[in-house]
Coordinates of C-alpha atoms in Angstrom, one line a residue:
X148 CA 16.2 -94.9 212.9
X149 CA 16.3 -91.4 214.1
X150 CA 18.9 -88.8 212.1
X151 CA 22.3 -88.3 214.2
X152 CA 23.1 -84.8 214.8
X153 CA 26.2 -84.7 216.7
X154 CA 26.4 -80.5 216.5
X155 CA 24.8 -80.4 220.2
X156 CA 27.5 -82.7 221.6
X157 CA 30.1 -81.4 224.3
X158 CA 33.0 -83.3 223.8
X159 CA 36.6 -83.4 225.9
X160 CA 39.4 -85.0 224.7
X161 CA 42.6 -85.8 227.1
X162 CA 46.0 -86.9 226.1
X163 CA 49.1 -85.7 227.3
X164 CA 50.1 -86.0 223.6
X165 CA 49.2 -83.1 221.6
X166 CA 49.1 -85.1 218.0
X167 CA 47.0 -87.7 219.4
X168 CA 44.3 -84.6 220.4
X169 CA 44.9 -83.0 216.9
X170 CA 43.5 -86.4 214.9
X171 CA 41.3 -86.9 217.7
X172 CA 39.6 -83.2 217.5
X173 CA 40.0 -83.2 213.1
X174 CA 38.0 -87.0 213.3
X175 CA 35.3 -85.5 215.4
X176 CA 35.1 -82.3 213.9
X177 CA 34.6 -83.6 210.5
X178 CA 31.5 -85.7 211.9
X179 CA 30.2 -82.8 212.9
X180 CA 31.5 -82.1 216.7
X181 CA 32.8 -78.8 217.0
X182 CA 32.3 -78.3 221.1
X183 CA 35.7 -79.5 221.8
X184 CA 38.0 -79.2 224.9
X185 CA 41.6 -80.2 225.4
X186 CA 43.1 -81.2 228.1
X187 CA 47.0 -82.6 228.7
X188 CA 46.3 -83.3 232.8
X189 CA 43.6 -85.0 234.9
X190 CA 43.2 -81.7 236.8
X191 CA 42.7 -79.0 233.5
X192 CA 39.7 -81.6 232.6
X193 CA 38.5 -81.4 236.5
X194 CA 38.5 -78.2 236.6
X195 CA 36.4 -77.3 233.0
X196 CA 33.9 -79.4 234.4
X197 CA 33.1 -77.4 236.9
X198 CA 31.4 -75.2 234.1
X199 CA 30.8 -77.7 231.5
X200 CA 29.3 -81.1 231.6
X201 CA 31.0 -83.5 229.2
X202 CA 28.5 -86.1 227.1
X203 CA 31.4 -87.9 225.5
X204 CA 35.3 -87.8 226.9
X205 CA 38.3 -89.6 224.9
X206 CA 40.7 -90.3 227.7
X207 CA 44.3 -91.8 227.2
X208 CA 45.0 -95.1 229.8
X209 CA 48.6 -94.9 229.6
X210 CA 49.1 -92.6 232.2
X211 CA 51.6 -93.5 234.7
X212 CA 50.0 -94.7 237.5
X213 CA 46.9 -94.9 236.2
X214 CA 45.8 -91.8 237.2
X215 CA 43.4 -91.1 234.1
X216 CA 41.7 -94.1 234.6
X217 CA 41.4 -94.1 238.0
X218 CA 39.5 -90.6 237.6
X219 CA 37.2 -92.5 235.5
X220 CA 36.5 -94.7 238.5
X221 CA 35.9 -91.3 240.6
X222 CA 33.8 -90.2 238.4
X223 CA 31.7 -93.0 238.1
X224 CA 31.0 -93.4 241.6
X225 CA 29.6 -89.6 242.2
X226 CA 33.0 -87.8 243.4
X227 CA 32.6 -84.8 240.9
X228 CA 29.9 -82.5 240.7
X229 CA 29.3 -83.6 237.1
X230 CA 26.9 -86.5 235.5
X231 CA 28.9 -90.1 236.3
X232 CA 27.6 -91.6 233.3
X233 CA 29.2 -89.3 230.6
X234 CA 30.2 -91.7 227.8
X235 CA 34.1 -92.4 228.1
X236 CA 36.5 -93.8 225.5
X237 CA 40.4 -94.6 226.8
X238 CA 42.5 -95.2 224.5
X239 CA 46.3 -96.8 224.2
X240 CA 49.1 -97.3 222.0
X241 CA 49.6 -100.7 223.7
X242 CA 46.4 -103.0 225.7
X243 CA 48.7 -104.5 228.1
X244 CA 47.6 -106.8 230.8
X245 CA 47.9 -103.4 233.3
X246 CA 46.3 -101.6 230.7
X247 CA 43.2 -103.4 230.5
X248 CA 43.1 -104.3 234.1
X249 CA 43.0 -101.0 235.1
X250 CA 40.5 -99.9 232.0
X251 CA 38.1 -103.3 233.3
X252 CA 38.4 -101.7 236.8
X253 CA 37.6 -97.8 235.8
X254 CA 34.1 -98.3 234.6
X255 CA 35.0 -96.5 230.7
X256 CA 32.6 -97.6 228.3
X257 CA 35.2 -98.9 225.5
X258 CA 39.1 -99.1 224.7
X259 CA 40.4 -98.4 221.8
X260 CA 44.0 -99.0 220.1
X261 CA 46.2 -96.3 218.7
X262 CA 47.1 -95.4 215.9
X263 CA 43.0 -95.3 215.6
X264 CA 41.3 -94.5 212.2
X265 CA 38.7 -92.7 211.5
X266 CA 36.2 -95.5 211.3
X267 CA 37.5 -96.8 214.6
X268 CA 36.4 -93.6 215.9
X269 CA 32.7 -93.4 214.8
X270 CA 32.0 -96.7 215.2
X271 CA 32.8 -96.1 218.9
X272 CA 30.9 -92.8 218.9
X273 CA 27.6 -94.4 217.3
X274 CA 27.8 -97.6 219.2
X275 CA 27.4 -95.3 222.5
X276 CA 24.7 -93.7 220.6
X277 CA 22.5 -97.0 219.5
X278 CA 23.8 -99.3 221.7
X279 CA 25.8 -98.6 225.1
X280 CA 26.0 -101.1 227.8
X281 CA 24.1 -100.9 230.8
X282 CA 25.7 -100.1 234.2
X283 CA 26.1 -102.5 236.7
X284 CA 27.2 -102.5 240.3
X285 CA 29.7 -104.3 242.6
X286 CA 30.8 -103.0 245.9
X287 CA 33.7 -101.6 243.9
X288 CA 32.8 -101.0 240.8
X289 CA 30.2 -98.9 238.7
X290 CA 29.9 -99.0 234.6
X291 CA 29.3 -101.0 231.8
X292 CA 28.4 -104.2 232.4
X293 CA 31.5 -106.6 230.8
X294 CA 31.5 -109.8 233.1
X295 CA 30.6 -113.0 231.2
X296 CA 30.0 -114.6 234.6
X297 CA 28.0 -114.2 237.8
X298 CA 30.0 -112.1 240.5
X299 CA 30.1 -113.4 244.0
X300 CA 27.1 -112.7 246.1
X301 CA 23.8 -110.9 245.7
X302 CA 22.5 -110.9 241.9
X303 CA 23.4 -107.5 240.1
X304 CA 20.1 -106.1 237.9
X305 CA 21.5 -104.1 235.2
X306 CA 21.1 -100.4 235.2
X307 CA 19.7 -97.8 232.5
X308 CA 21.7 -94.5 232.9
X309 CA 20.6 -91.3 230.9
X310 CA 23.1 -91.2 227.8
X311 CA 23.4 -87.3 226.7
X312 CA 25.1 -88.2 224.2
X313 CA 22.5 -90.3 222.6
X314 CA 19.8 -87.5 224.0
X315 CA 21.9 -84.8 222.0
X316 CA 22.5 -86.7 219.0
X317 CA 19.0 -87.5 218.2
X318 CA 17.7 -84.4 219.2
X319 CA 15.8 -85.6 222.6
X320 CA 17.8 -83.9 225.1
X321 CA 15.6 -80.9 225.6
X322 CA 12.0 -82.9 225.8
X323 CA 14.2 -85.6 228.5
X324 CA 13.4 -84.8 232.3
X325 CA 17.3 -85.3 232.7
X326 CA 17.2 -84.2 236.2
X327 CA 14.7 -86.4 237.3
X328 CA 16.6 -89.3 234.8
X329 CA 19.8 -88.6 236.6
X330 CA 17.7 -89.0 240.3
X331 CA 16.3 -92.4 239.9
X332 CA 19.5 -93.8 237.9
X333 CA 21.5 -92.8 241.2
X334 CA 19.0 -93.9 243.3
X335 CA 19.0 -97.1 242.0
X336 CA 23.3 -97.4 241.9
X337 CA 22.9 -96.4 245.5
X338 CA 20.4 -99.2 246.7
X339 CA 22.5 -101.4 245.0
X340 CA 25.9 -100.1 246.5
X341 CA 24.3 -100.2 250.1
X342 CA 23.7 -104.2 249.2
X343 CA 26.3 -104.9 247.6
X344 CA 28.8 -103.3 250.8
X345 CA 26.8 -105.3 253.2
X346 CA 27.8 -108.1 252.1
X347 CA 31.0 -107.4 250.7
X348 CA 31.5 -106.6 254.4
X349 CA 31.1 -109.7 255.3
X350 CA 32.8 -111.3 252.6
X351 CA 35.9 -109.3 253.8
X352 CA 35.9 -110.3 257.6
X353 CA 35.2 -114.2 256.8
X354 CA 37.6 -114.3 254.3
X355 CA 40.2 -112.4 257.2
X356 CA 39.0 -114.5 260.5
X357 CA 41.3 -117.4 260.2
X358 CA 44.4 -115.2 259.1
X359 CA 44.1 -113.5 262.1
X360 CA 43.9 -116.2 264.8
X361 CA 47.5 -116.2 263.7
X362 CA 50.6 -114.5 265.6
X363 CA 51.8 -112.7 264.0
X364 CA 48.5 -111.8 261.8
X365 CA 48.7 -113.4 258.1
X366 CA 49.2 -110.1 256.0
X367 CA 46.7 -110.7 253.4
X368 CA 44.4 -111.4 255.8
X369 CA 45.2 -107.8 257.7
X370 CA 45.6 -106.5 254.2
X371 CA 41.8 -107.7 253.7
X372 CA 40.1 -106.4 256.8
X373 CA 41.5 -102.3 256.4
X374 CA 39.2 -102.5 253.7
X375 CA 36.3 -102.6 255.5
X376 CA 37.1 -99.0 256.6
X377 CA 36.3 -97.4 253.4
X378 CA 33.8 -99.8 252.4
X379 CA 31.4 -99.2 255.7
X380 CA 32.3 -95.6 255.5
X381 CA 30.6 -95.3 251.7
X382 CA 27.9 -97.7 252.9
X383 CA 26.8 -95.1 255.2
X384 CA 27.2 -92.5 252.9
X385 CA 24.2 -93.6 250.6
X386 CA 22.0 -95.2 253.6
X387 CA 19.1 -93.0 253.0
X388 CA 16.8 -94.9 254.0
X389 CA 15.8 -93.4 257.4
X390 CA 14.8 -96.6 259.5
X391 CA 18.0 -98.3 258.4
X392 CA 20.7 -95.3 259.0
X393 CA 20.7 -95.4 262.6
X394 CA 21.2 -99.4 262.9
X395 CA 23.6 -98.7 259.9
X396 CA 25.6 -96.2 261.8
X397 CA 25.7 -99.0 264.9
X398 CA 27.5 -101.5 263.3
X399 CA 29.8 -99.0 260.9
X400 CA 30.9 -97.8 264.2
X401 CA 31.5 -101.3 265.2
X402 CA 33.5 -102.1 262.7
X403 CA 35.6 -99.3 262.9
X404 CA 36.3 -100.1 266.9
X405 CA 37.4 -103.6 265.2
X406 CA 39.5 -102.1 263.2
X407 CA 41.4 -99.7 265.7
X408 CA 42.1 -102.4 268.2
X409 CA 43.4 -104.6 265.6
X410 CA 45.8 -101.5 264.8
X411 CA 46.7 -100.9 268.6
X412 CA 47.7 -104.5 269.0
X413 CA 49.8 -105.7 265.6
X414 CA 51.7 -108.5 265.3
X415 CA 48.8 -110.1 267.6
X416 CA 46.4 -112.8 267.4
X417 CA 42.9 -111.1 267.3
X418 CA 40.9 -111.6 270.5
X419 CA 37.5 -110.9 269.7
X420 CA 36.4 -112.7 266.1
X421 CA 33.3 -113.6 267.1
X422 CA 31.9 -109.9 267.8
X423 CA 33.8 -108.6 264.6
X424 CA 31.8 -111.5 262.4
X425 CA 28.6 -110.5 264.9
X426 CA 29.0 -107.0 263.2
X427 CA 29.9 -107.5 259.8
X428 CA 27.0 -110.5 259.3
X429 CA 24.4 -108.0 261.2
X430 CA 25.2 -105.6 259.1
X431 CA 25.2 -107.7 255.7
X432 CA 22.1 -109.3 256.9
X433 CA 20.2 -105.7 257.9
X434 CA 21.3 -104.2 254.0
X435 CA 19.7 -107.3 252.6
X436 CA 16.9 -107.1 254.9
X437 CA 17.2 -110.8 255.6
X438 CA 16.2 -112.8 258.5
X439 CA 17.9 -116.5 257.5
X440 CA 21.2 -115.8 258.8
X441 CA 22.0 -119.4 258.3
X442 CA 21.5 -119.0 254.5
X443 CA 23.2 -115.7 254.3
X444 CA 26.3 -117.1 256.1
X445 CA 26.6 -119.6 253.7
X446 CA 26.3 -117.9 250.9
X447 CA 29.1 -115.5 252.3
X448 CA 31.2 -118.7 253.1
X449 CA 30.7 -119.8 249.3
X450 CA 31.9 -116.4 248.0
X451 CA 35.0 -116.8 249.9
X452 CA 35.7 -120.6 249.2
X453 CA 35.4 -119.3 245.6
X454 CA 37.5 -116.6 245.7
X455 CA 40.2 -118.4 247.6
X456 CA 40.2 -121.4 245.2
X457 CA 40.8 -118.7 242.5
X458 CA 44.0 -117.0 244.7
X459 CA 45.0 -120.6 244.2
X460 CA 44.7 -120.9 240.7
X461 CA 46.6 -117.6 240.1
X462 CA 49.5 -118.9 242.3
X463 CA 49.6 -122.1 240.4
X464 CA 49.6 -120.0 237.1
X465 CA 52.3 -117.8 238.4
X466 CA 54.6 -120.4 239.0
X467 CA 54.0 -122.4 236.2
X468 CA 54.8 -119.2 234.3
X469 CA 58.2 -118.9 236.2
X470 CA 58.9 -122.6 235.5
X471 CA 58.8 -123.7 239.5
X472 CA 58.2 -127.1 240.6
X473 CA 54.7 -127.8 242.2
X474 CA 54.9 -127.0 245.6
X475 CA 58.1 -124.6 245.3
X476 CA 57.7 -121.2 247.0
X477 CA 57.4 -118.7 244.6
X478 CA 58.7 -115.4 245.3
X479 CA 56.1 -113.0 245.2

């Protein structure tokens, strides 16, 4: 096994707790990283990595709102000018069910509890180092791979990101093309995201149809469909593919014509489903570059019979949990 050096390693630690950064920053020191930043907000740490690139980050989830998390998610999907797959730590004094929700969500390689001891420390620092997860991607989602079952929809190959941490600590990182690393790792998250949109899409507009034959819309089901805004819009973003980006550009504007004259008519039954799921099925169907429409309906169908039989189960759970009868309304 090679020698760990970590001397090489840039390291930023943020916590709006200035004790936590002290143990934090001796722990580190004393194995032998001594490039260290500290940061108390979200935008000092934005703003130092506009100069310096990061290879590990200790970030604190307990943020109200969840802003330090959710910057992890930002990160992760390209929206700083930095490398997305710096290795991230969060860390809490408590792993709440919001806490861990959010950390699942962010894409952060690891959690860990505070008070943390040394030990606790390293072992998260080396197991980046021998043995981080690979990335995976969901239309949502990009980081470690965690789920101990399939996700809904097309298969998800895992992804090898470059790890400068590991680079640096072993003393590779100057003979690595990391440049041309960092090029085929994104390539590949963006193939990925362009499939896993289209059919998200889809998913989102099947799972709103029925909802909106109603008058006055079902909220969830409106709730549902504004989605398809951002996703499409992101979609497009990484189409690079120049055959596909013009059809691509077609059917985003489609959907987006959808969307406005579902906005310009609310409380109202939606008139035109059929050309909103004509849009949202050519457009899953074109990312997958599939032909058998019948099979790809289904499998969209599937997803969201499975997700809604899960909506189920939660509201069963929930009420359970507040002690109502079966079939009492719970409030929500």
């Amino acid at each position: 096994m090679a020698e760990i050096d970590l001397h090489p390693v840039n390291c930023f630690l943020i916590d709006r707790e200035m004790n936590t950064r002290r143990i934090l920053r001796s722990i580190l020191t004393r194995a032998g990283i001594d490039k260290i930043q500290e940061f108390s907000t979200v935008a000092e740490l934005v703003a130092a990595m506009a100069s310096i690139t990061p290879d590990l980050i200790f970030i604190e989830a307990d943020h109200p709102e969840g802003e330090t998390l959710r910057f992890v998610s930002h990160l992760r999907h390209g929206q700083f000018a930095t490398n997305p797959f710096v290795c991230v730590v969060a860390t809490t004094w408590q792993a709440t069910q919001q806490v861990l929700l959010r950390f699942t969500a962010s894409g952060a390689d690891d959690l860990m509890i505070k008070p943390f001891s040394t030990k606790q420390v390293l072992d998260r620092v080396y197991g980046l180092i021998h043995a981080r997860k690979s990335f995976v991607v969901t239309s949502d989602y990009i980081g470690p791979d965690r789920r101990k079952t399939p996700r809904d929809g097309p298969a998800n190959p895992l992804i090898e990101v470059p790890n400068t941490l590991r680079l640096k600590a072993i003393g590779g990182h100057e003979r690595t093309d990391l440049a041309a690393q960092m090029a085929a790792a994104l390539e590949a998250i963006d193939a990925q995201k362009v499939l896993r949109h289209g059919f998200h899409i889809a998913f989102l507009v099947d799972f709103a149809l029925p909802g909106l034959a109603q008058e006055p819309p079902d909220r969830m089901a409106v709730e549902h469909l504004t989605r398809v805004g951002p996703v499409a819009d992101d979609l497009l973003r990484r189409v690079h593919d120049p055959d596909m980006r013009p059809h691509v550009e077609t059917f985003v504007r489609a959907l987006h014509a959808h969307l406005d004259r579902l906005k310009a008519n609310p409380g109202r039954a939606y008139d035109n489903p059929t050309a909103l799921r004509r849009a949202a099925m050519g457009v899953a169907a074109l990312t997958a570059r599939r032909s058998d429409m019948a099979a790809l309906e289904q499998e969209v169908q599937a997803a969201v019979t499975g997700y809604r039989s899960r909506l189920e189960q939660m509201a069963q759970a929930k009420a359970e949990s507040q002690g109502s009868p079966p079939g009492d309304p719970v409030a929500s």
